[in-house]
Coordinates of N, CA and C in Angstrom, one line a residue:
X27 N 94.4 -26.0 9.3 CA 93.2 -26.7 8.7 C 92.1 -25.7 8.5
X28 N 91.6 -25.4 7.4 CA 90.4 -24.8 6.9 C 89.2 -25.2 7.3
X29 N 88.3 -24.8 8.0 CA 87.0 -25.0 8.9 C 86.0 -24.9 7.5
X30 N 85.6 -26.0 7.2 CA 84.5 -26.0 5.9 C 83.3 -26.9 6.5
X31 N 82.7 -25.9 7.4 CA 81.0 -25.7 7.9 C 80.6 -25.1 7.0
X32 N 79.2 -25.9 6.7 CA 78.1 -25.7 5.3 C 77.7 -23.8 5.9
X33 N 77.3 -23.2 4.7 CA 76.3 -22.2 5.4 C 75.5 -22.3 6.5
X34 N 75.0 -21.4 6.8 CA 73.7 -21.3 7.9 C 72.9 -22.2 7.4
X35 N 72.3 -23.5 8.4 CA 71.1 -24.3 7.8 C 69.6 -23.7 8.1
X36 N 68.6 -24.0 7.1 CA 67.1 -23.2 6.8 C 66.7 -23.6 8.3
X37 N 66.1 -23.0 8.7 CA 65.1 -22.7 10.0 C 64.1 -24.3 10.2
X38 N 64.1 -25.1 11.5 CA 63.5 -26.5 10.8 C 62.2 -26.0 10.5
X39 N 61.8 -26.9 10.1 CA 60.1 -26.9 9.8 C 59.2 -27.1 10.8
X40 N 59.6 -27.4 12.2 CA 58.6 -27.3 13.0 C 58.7 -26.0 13.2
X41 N 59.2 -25.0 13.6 CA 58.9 -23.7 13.4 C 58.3 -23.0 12.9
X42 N 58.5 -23.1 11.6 CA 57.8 -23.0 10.2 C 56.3 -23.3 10.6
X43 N 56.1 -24.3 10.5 CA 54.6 -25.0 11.3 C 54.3 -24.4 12.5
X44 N 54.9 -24.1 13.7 CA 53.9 -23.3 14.7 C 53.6 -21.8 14.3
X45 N 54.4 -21.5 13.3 CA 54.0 -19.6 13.4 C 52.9 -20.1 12.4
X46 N 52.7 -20.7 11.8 CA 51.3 -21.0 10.7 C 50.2 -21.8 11.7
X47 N 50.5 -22.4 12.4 CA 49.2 -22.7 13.2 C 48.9 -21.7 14.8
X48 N 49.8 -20.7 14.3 CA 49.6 -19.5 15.4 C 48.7 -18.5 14.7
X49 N 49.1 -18.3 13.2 CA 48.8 -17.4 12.7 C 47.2 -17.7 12.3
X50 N 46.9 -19.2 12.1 CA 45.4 -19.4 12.2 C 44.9 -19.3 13.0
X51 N 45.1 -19.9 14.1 CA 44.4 -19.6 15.2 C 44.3 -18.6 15.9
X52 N 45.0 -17.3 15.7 CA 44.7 -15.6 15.2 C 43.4 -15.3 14.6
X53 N 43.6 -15.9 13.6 CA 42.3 -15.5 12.8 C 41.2 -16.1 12.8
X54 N 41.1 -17.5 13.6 CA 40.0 -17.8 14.0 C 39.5 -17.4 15.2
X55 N 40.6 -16.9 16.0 CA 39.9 -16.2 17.6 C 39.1 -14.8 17.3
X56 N 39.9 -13.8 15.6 CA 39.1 -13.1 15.6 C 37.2 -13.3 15.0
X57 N 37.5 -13.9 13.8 CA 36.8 -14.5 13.9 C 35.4 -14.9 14.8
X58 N 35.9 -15.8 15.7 CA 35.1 -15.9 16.9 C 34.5 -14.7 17.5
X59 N 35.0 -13.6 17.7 CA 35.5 -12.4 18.7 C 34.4 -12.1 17.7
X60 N 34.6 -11.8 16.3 CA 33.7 -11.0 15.7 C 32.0 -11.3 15.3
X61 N 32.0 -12.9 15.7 CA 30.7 -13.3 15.5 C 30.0 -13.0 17.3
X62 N 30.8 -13.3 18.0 CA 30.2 -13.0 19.6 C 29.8 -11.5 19.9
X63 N 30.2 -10.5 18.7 CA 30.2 -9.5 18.7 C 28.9 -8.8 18.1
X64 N 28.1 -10.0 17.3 CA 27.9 -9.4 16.0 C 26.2 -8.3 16.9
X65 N 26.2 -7.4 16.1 CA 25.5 -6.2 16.3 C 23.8 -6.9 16.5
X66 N 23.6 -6.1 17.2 CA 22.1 -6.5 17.3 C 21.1 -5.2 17.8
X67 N 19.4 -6.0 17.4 CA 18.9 -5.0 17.4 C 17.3 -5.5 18.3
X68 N 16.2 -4.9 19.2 CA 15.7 -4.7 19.6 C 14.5 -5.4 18.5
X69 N 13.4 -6.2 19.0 CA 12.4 -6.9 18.6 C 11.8 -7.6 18.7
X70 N 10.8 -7.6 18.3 CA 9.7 -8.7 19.1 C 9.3 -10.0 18.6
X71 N 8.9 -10.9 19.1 CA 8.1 -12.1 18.7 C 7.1 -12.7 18.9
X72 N 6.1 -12.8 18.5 CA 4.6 -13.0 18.4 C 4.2 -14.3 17.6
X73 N 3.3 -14.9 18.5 CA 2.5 -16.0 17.5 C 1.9 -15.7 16.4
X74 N 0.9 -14.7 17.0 CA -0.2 -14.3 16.4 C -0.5 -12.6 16.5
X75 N -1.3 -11.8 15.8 CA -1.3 -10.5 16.4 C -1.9 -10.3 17.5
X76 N -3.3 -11.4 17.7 CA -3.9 -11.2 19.1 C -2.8 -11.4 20.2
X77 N -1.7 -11.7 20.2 CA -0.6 -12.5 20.9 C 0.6 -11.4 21.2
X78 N 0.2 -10.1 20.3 CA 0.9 -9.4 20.3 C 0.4 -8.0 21.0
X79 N -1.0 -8.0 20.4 CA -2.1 -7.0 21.2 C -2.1 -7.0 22.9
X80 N -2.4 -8.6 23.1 CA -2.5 -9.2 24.1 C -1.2 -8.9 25.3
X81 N 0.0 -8.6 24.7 CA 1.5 -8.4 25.7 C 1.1 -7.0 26.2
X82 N 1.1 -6.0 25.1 CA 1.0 -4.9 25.4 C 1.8 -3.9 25.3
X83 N 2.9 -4.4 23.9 CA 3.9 -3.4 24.5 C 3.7 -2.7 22.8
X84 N 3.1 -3.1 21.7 CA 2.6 -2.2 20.8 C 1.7 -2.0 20.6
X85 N 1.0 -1.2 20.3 CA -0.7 -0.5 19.6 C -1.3 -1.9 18.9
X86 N -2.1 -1.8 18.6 CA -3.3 -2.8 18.0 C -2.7 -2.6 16.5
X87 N -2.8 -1.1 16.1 CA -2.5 -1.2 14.9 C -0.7 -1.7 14.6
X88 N 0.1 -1.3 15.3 CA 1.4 -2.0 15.3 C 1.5 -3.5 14.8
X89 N 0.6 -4.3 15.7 CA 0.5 -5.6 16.0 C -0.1 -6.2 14.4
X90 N -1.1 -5.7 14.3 CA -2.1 -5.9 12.9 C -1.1 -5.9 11.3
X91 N -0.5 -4.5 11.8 CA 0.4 -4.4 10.5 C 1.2 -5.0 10.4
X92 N 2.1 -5.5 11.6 CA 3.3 -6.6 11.5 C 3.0 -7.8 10.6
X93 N 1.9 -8.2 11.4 CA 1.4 -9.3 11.2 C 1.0 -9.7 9.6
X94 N 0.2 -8.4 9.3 CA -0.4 -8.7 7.9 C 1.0 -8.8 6.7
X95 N 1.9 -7.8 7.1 CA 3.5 -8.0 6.2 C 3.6 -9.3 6.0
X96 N 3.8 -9.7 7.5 CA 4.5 -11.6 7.5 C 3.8 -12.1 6.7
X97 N 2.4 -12.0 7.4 CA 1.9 -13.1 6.2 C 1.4 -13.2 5.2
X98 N 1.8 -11.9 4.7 CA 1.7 -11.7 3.0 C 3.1 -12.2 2.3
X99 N 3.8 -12.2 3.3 CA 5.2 -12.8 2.3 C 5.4 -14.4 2.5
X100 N 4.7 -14.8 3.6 CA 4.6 -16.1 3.7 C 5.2 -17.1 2.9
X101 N 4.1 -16.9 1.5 CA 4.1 -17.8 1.0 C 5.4 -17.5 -0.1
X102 N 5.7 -16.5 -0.1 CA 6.9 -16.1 -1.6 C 7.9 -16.3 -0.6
X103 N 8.1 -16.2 0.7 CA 9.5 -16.3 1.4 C 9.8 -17.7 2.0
X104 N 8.7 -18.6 2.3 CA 8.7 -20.0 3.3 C 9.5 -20.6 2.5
X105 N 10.4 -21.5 3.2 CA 11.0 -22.9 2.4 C 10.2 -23.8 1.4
X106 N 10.2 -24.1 0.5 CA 9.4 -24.8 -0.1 C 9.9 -26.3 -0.6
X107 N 8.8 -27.0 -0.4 CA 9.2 -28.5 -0.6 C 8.4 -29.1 -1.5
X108 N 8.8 -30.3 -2.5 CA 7.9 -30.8 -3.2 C 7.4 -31.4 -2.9
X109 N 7.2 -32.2 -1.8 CA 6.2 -33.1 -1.5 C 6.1 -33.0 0.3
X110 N 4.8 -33.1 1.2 CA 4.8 -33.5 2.2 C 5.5 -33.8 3.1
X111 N 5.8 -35.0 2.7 CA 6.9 -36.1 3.3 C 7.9 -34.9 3.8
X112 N 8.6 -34.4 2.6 CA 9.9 -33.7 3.0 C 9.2 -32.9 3.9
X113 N 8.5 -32.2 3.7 CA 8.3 -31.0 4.6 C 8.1 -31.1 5.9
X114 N 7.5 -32.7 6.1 CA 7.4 -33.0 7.5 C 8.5 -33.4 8.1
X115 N 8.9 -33.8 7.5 CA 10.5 -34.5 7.8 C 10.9 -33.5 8.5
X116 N 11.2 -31.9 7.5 CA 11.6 -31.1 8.2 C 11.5 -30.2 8.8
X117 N 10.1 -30.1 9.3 CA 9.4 -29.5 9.9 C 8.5 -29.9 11.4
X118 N 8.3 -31.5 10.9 CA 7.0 -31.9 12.0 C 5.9 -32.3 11.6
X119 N 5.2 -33.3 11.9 CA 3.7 -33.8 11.2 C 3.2 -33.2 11.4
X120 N 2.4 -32.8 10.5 CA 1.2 -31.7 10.6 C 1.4 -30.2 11.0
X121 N 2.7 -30.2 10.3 CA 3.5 -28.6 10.5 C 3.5 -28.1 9.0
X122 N 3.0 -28.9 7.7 CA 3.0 -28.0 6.6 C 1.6 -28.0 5.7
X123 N 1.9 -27.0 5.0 CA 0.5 -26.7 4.2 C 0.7 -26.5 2.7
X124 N 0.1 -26.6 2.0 CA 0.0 -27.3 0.5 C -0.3 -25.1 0.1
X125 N 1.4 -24.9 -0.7 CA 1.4 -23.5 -1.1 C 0.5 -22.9 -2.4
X126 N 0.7 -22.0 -2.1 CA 0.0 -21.7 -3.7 C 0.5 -21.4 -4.9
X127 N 2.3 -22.3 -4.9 CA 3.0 -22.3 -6.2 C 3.0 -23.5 -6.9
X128 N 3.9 -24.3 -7.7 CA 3.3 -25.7 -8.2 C 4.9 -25.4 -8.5
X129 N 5.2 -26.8 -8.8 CA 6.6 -27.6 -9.5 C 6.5 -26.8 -10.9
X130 N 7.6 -26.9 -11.8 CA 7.6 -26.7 -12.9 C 6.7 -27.4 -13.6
X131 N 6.3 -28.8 -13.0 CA 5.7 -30.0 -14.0 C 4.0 -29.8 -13.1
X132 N 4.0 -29.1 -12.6 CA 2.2 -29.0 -12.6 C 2.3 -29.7 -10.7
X133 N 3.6 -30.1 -10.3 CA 2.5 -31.0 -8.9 C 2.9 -29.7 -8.2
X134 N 2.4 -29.7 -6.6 CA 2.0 -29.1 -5.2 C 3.5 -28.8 -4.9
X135 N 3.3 -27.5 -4.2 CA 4.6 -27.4 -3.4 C 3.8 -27.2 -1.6
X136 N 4.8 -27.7 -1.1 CA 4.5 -27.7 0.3 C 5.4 -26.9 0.7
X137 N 4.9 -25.6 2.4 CA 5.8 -24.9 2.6 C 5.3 -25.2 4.4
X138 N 6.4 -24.9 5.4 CA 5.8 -25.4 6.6 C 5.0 -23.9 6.8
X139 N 3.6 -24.2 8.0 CA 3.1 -23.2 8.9 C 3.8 -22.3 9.4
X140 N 3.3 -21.1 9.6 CA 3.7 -19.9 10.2 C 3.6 -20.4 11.7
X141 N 4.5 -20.2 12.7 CA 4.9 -20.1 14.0 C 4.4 -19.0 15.0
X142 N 5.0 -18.2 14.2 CA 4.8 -16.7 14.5 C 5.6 -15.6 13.6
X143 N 5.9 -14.6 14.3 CA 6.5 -13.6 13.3 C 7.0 -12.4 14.4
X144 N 8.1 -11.8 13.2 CA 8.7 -11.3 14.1 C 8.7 -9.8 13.5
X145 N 8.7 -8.8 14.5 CA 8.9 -7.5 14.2 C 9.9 -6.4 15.2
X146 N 10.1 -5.2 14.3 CA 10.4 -4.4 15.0 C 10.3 -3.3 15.7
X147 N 10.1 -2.7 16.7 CA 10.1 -1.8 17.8 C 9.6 -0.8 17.1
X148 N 10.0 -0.4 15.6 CA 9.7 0.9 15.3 C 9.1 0.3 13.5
X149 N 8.7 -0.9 13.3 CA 8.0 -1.6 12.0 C 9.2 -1.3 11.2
X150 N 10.2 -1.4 11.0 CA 11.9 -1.3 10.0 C 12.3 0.2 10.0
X151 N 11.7 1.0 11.2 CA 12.4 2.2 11.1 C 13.8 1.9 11.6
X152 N 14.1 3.1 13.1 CA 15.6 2.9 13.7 C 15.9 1.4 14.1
X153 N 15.2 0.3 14.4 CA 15.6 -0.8 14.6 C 15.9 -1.7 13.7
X154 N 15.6 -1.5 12.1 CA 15.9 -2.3 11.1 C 15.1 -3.4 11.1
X155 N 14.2 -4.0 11.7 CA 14.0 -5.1 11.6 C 12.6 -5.0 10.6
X156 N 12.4 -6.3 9.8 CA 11.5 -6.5 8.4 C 10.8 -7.1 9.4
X157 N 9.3 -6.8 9.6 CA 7.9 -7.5 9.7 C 8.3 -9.3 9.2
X158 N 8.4 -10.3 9.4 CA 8.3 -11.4 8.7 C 8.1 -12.4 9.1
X159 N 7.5 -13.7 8.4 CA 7.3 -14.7 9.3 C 8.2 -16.1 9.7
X160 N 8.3 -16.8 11.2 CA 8.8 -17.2 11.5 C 8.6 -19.2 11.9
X161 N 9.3 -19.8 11.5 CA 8.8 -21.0 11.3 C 9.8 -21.7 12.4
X162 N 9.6 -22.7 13.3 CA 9.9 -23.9 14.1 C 10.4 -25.3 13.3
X163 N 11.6 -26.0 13.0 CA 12.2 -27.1 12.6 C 11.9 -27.9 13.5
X164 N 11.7 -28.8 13.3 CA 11.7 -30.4 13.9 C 12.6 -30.9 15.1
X165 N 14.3 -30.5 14.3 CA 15.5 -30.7 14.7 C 15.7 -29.6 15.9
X166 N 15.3 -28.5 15.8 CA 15.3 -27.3 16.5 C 13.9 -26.8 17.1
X167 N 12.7 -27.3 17.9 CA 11.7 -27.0 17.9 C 11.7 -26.1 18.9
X168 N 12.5 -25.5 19.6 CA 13.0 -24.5 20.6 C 12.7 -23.2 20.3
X169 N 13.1 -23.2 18.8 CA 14.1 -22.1 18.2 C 13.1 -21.7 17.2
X170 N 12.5 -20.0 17.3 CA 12.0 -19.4 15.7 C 13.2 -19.0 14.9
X171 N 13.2 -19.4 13.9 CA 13.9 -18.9 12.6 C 13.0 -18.5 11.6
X172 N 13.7 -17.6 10.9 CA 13.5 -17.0 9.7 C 13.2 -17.9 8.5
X173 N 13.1 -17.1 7.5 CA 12.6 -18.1 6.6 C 13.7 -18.2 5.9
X174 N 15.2 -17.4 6.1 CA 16.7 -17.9 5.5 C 17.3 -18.5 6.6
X175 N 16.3 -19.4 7.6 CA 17.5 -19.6 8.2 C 17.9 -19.7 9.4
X176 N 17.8 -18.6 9.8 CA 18.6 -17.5 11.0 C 17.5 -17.9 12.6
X177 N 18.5 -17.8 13.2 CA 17.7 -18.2 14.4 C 17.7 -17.1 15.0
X178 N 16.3 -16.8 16.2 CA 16.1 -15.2 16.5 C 15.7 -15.4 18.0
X179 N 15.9 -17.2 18.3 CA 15.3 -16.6 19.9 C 14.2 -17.9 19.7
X180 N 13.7 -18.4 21.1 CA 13.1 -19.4 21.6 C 11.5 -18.7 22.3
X181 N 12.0 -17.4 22.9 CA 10.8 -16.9 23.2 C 10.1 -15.9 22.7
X182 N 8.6 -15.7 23.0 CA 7.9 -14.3 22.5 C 8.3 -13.1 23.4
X183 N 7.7 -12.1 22.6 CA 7.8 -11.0 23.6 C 8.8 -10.1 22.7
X184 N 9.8 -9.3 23.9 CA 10.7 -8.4 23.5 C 12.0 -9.2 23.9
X185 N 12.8 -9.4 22.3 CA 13.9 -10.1 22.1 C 15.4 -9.5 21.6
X186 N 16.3 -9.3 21.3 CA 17.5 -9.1 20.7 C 17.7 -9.9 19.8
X187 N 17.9 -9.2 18.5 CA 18.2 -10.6 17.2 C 19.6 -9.7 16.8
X188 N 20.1 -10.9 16.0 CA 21.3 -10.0 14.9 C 20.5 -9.3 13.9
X189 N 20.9 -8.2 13.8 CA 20.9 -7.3 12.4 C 20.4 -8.0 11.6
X190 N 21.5 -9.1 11.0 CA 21.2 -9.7 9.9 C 19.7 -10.2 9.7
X191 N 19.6 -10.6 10.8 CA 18.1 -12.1 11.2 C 16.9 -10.7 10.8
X192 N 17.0 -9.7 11.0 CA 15.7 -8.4 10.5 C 16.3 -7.8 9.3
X193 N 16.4 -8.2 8.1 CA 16.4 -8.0 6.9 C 15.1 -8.7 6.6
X194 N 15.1 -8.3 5.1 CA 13.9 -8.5 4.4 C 14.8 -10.3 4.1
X195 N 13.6 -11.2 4.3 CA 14.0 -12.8 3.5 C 13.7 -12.9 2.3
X196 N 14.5 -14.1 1.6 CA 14.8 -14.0 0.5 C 13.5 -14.5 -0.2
X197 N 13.2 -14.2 -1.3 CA 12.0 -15.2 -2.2 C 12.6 -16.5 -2.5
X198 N 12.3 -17.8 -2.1 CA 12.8 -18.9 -2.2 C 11.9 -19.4 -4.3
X199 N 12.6 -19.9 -4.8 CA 12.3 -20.5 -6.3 C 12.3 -21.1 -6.3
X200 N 13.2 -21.9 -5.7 CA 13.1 -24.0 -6.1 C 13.1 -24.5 -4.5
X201 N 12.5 -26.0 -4.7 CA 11.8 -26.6 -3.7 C 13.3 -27.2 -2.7
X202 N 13.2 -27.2 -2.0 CA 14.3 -28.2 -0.7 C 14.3 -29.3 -0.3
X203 N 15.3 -29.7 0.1 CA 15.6 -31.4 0.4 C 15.5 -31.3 1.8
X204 N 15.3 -32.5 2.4 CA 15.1 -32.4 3.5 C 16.7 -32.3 4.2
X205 N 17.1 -31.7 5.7 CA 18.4 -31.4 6.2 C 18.2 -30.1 6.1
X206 N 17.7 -29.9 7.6 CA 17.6 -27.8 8.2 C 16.4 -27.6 7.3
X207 N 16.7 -26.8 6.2 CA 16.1 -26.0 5.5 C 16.2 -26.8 3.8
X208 N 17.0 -27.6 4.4 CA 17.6 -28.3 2.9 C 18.3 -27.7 1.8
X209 N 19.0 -28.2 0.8 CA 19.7 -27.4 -0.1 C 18.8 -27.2 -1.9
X210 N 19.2 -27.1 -2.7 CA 17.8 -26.1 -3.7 C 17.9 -27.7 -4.5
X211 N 16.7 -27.9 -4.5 CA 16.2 -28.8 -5.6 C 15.3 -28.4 -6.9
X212 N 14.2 -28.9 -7.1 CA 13.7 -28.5 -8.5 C 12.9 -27.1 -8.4
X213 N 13.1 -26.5 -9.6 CA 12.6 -25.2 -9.6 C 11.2 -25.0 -9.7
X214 N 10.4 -24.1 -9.4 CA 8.6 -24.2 -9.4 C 8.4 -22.5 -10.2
X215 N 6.8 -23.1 -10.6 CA 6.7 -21.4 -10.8 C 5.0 -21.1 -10.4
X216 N 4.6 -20.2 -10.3 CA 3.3 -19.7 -9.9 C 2.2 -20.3 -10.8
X217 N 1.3 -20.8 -9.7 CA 0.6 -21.4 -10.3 C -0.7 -20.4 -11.1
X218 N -1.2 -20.8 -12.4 CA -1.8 -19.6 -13.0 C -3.5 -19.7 -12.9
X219 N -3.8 -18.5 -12.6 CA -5.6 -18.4 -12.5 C -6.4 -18.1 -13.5
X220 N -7.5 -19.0 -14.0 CA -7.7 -18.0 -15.1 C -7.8 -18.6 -16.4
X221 N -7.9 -18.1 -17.3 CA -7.4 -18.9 -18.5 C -8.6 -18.6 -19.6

């Protein structure tokens, strides 16, 4: 009698399925590994420059110049919202101030208060870090963040941020919804002087 067993049968599919949920969970551990990892650099955080003067760990002039960066970009880098409401929502009552850009259609943009600001050890030399100012959420009132975002630390003084968090922030163009920082709603443009 001739023995007619089928070929070799395929490998079952739960196999198939654990080397695929092995292989992600690979790359999510790196992943992980590589965000716990991520590079950081030396920096400070200050309310104010008197606040900065006052620590003691840079010059007057250090302190002055950080400060005057931040808050010259202030207004071209803050989250911007079109109305109050939102901004408090996402920010806090009596956490925002009426900017000096306008909607496309002529009304007010609202952008929250400066917190404080943050600099670096050497003003963007070997530490990388951009002068810039740093704002408090509502949802997060612990925490200074950036104006993209980025969280850099709960206290003043001399701090460790990521890399990333001391880049220059972005120029924000259209106004935000409320949620974090919110996602981009209607576009604004500079309001004009003059005429």
């Amino acid at each position: 009698m001739t023995d007619k067993r089928s070929p070799a049968a395929p490998k079952p599919k739960r196999l198939m399925r654990s080397r695929s949920v092995a292989l992600v969970t690979m790359g999510v551990g790196a992943l992980a590994l590589q965000a716990c990892s991520e590079t950081t650099t030396e920096a400070a955080i200050y309310s104010s420059a008197k606040d900065c003067i006052t620590a003691g760990t840079m010059t007057k002039e250090q302190c002055e110049r950080a400060f005057n960066v931040a808050r010259k970009d202030h207004q071209k880098v803050a989250p911007k919202y079109a109305s109050k409401a939102a901004c408090e929502a996402d920010m806090g009552v009596g956490k925002c101030e009426v900017s000096q850009y306008r909607t496309s259609n002529g009304g007010s943009v609202f952008i929250p208060l400066m917190a404080g600001y943050l600099m670096g050890r050497a003003l963007g030399g070997p530490s990388g870090v951009h002068p810039q100012p740093l704002y408090r959420s509502r949802d997060d009132a612990k925490n200074f963040r950036t104006a993209d975002n980025r969280k850099v630390g709960s206290r003043k003084g001399l701090v460790r941020v990521p890399l990333a968090a001391g880049r220059p922030p972005s120029a924000k163009f259209t106004t935000t919804r409320r949620g974090g920082f919110g996602a981009a709603g209607r576009s604004y443009g500079r309001r004009s002087f003059g005429g």
